Short mmCIF file of C-alpha atoms in Angstrom, two decimals:
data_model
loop_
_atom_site.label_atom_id
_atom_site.label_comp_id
_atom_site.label_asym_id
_atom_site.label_seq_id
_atom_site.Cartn_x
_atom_site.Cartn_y
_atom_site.Cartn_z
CA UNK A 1 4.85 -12.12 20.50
CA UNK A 2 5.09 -15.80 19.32
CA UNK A 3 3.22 -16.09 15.72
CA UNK A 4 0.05 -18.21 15.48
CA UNK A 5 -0.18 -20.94 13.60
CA UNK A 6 -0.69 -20.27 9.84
CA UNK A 7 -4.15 -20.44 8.02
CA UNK A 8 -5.10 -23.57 5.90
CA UNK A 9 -3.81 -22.78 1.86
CA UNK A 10 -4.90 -20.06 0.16
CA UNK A 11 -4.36 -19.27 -3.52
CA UNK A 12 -1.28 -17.03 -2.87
CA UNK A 13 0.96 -20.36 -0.47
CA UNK A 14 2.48 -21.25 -2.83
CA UNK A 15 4.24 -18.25 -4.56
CA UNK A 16 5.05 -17.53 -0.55
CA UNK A 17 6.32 -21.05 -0.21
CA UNK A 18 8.55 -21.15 -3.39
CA UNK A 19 10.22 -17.52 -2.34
CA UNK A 20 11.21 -18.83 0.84
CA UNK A 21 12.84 -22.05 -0.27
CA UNK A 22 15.02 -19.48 -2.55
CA UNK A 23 15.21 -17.32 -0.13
CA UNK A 24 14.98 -18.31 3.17
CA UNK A 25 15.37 -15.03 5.11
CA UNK A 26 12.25 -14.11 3.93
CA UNK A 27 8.88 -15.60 5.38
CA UNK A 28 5.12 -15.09 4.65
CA UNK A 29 2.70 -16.14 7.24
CA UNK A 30 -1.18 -16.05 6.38
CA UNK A 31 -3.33 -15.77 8.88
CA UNK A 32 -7.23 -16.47 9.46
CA UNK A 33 -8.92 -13.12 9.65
CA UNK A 34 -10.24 -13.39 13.33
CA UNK A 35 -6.80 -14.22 14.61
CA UNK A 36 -5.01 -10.63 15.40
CA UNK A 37 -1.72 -9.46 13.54
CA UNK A 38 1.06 -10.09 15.97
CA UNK A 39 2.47 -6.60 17.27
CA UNK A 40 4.88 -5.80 19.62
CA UNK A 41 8.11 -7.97 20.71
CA UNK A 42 9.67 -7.06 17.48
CA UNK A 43 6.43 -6.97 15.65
CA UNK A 44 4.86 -3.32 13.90
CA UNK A 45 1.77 -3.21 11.83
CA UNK A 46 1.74 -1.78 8.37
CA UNK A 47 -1.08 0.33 9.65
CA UNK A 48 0.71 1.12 12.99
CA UNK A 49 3.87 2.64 10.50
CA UNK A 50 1.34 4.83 8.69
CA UNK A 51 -0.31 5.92 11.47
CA UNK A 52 1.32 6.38 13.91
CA UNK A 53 4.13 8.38 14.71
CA UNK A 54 5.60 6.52 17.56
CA UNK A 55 5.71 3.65 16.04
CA UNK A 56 7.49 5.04 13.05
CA UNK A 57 9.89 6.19 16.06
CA UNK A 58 10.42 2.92 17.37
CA UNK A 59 10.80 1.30 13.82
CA UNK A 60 13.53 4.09 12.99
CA UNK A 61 15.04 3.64 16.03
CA UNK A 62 16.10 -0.29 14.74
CA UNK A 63 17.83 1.56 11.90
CA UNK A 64 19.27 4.41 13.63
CA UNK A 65 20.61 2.03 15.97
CA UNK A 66 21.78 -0.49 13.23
CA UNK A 67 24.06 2.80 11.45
CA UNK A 68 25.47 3.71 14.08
CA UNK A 69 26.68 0.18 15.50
CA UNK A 70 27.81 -0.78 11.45
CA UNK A 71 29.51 2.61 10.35
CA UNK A 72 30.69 4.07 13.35
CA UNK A 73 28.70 7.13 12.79
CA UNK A 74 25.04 8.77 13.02
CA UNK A 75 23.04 8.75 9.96
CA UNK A 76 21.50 11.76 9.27
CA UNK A 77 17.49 11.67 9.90
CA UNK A 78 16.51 12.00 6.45
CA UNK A 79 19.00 8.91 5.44
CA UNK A 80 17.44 6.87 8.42
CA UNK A 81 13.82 6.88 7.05
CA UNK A 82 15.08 6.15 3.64
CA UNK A 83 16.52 3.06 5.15
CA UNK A 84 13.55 2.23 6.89
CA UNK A 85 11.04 2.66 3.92
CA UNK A 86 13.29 0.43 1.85
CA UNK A 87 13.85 -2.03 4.26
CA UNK A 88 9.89 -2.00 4.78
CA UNK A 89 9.01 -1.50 0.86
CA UNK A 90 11.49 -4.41 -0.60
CA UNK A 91 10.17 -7.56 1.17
CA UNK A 92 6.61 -6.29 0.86
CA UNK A 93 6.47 -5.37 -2.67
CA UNK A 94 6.87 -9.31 -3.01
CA UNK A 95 3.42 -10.19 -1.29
CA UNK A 96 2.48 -8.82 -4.56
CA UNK A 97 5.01 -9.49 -6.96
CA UNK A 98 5.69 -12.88 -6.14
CA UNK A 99 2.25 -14.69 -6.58
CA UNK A 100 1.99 -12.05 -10.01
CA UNK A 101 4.96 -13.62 -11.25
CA UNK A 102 4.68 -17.44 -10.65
CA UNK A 103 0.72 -17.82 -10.64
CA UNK A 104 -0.47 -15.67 -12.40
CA UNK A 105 -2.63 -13.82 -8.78
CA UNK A 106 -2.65 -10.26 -7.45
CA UNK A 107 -3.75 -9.97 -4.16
CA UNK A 108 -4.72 -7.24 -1.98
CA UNK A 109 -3.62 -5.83 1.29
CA UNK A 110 -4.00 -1.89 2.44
CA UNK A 111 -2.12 -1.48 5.58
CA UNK A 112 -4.51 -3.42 8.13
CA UNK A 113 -3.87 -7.01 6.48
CA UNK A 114 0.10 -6.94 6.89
CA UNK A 115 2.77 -6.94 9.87
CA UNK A 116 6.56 -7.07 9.81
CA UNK A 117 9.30 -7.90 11.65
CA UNK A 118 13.07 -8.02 10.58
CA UNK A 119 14.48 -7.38 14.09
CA UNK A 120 15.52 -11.60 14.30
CA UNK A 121 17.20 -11.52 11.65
CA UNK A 122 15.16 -13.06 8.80
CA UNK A 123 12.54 -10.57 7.58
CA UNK A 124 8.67 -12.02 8.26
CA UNK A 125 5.62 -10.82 7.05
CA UNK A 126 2.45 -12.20 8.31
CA UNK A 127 -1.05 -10.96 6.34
CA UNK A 128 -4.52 -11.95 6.43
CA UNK A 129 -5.54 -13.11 3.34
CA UNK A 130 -8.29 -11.30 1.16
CA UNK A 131 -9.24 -11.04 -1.88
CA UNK A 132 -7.28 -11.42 -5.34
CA UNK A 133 -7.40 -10.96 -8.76
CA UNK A 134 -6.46 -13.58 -11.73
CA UNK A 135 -7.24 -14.86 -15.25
CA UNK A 136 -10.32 -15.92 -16.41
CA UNK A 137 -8.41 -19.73 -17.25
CA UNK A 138 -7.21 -19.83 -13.40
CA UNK A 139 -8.15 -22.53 -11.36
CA UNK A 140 -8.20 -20.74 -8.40
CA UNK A 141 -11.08 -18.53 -10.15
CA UNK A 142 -13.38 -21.01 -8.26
CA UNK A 143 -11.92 -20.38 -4.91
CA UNK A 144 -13.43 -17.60 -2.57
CA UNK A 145 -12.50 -14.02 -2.79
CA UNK A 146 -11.65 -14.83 -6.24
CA UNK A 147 -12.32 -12.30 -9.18
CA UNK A 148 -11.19 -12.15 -12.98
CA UNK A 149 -9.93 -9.75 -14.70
CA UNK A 150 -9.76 -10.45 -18.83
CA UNK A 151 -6.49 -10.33 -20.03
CA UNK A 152 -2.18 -9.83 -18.59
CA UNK A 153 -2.54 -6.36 -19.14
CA UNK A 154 -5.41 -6.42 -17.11
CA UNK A 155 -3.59 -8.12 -14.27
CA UNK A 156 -0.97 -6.09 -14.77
CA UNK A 157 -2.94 -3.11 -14.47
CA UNK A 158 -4.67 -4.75 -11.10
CA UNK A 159 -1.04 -5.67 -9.90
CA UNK A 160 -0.08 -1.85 -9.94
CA UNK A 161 -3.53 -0.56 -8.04
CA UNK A 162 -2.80 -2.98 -5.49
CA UNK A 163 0.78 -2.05 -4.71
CA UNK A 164 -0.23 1.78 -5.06
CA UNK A 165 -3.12 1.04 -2.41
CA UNK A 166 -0.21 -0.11 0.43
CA UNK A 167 1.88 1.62 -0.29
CA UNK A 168 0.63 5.15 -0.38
CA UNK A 169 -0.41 5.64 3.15
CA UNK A 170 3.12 4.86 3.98
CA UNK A 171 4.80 7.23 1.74
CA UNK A 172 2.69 9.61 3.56
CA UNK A 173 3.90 8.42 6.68
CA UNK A 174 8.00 8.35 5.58
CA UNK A 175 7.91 10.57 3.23
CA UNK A 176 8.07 13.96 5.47
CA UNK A 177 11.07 12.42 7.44
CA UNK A 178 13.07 11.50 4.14
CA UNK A 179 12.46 15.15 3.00
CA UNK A 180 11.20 13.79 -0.46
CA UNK A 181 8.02 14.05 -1.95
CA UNK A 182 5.55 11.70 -4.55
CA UNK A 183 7.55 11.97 -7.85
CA UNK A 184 11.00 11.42 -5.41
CA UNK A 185 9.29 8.62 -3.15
CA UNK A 186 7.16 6.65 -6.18
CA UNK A 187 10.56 6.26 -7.80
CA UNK A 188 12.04 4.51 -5.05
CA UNK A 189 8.91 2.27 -4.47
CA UNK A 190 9.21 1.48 -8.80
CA UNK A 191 13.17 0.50 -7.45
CA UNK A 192 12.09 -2.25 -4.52
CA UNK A 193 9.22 -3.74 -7.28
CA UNK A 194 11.80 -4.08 -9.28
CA UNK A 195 14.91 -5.26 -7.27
CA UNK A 196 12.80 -7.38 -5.18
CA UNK A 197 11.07 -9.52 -7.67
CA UNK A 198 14.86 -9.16 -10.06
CA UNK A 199 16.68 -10.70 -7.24
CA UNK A 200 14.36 -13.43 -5.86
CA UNK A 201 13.76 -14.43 -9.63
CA UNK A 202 17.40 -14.85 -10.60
CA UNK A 203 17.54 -16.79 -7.46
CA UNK A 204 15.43 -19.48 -8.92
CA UNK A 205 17.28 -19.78 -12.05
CA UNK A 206 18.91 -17.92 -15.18
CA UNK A 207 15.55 -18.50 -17.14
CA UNK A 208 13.58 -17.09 -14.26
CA UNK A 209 15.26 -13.82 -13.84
CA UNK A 210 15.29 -13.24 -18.11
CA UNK A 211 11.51 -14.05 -17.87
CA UNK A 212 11.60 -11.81 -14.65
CA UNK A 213 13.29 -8.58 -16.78
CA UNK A 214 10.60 -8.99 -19.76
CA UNK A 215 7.52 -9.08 -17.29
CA UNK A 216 9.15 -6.00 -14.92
CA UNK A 217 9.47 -4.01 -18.21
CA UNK A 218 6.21 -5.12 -19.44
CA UNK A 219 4.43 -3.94 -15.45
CA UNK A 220 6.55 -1.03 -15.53
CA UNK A 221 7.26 0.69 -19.07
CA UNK A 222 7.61 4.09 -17.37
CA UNK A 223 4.10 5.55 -18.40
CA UNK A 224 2.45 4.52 -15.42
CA UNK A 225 1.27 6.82 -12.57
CA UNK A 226 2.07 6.68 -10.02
CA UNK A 227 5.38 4.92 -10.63
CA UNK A 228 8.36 6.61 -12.12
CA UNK A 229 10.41 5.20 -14.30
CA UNK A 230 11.18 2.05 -15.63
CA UNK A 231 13.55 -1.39 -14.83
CA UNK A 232 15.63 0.17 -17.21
CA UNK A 233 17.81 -2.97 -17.67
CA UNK A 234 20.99 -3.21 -19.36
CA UNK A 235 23.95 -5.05 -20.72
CA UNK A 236 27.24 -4.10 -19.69
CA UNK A 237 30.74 -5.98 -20.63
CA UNK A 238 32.98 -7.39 -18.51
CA UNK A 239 37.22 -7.34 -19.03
CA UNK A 240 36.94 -11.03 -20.11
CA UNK A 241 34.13 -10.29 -22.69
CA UNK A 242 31.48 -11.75 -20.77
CA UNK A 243 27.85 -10.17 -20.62
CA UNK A 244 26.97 -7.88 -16.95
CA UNK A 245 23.59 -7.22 -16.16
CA UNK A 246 22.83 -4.18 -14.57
CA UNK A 247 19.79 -1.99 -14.51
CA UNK A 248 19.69 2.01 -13.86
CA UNK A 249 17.97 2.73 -10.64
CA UNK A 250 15.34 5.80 -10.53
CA UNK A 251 16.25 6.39 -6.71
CA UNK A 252 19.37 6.73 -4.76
CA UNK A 253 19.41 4.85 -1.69
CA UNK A 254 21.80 7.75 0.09
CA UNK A 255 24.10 5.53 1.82
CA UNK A 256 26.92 7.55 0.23
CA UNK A 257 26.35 10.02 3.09
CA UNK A 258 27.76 7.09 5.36
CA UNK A 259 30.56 5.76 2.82
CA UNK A 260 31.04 7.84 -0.39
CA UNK A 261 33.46 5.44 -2.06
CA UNK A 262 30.83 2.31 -1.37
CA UNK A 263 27.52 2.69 -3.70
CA UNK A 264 25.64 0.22 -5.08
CA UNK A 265 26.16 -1.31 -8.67
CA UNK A 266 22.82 -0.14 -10.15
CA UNK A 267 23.44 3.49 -8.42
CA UNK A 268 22.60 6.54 -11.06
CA UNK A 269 25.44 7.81 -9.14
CA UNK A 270 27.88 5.05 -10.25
CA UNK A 271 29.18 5.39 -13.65
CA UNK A 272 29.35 2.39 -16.19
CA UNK A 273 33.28 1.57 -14.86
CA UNK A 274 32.96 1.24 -11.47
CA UNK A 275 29.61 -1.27 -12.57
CA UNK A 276 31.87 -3.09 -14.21
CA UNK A 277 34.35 -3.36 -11.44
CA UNK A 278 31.70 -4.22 -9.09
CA UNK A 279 29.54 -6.32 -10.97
CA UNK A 280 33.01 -8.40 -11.82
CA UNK A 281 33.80 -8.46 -8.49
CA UNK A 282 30.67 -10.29 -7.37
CA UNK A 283 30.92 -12.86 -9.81
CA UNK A 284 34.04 -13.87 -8.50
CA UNK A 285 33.07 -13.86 -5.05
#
């Protein structure tokens, strides 16, 4: 289904535009409400994934599909949805994230206001703009759908409620076919706000991703329901001396059940020597 074209700019473009030109496999479409989210050809609404089960089929079936032609070997059901839900969860955690992070604006979307497709190769989201919170000093305070909130913990607070409010009706959705429950699947949703919003900031600069760590451990101190957990960044060192950021994830992402010697460097199953190994190895690559 070919996308329409976008709506005029709303308060939230430019965060979208600015995590695109950093990271171009990634692409936000806003859309006037009385034009339909595309479905189909690719295309699955967020609302389609919650509710309804054969669509969750057919959007497993993409992974399923995509394990078995990369590994040489069927992933086990429960492994499947967990790749799904992440693969869902990580670029749309950043609808929220992003315009949080650069502007200063929380927006809202449940599950009706956001479609997805990552079967092209880039992953692109395409929403209908609503409503959205920000500071009282905000230009965009003025613009429609606009309402303040009084301080950053405030937003903060609003930033949190409006992630919990997607996501939920998907964990609902996943969570039976990942065999985990909320403590087990609100962990792994605290992992993609985290990672998401880590990785797209250090993409736009070493001062980006430090300001980045300070405001994910300020969102996220690990005394905040749902969530579980916190970044829980940290310094490693590196056999030349040099500095290795790495941060302890709350979830596991199973792949090990595919390749046990291949897990990923922020892993609570990978101890602090094989970080180092990896992390070194990526900065030489």
């Amino acid at each position: 289904m070919p996308i329409p074209p976008p709506t005029p700019r709303s308060a939230v473009t430019a965060a979208y535009a600015r995590v695109t030109e950093a990271l171009p496999v990634l692409t936000v479409t806003e859309l006037p409400e009385d034009i339909p989210l595309p479905a189909g050809d690719g295309w699955v609404t967020a609302a389609a994934l919650a509710g309804n089960g054969t669509a969750l089929d057919t959007f497993l079936a993409w992974d399923d599909e995509q394990v078995l032609r990369d590994n040489a070997r069927k992933g086990r059901p429960d492994v499947i949805a967990g790749f799904g839900l992440h693969r869902y969860a990580w670029p749309a955690c950043l609808l929220f994230t992003a315009p949080w992070f650069l502007h200063r604006r929380v927006p809202r979307y449940p599950v009706p206001q956001v479609s997805y497709d990552r079967t092209r190769g880039p992953m692109a989201l395409a929403v209908h703009p609503g409503p959205f919170a920000c500071l009282p000093d905000d230009p965009a305070a003025a613009l429609p759908g606009a309402y303040t909130v009084p301080d950053e913990e405030s937003l903060r607070a609003e930033l949190r409620n409006a992630i919990a409010e997607h996501m939920e009706p998907l964990l609902a959705a996943f969570g039976p076919r990942m065999r985990r429950r909320g403590r087990a699947l609100w962990g792994m949703v605290t992992d993609e706000i985290v990672e998401g919003m880590w990785y797209v900031a250090e993409l736009l600069g070493e001062h980006e991703k430090r300001r980045a760590e300070h405001a994910l451990e300020l969102l996220l101190p690990g005394t905040t329901k749902p969530y579980v957990g916190s970044p829980a960044f940290r310094v490693l060192t590196g056999p030349d001396g040099r500095p290795l950021a790495t941060r302890d994830r709350v979830s596991c992402c199973m792949y090990y059940t595919l390749d046990p010697d291949d897990t990923c460097a922020t892993c609570p199953r990978t101890c602090d020597t094989d970080r180092v190994a990896k992390l070194t190895a990526a900065a030489a690559s």
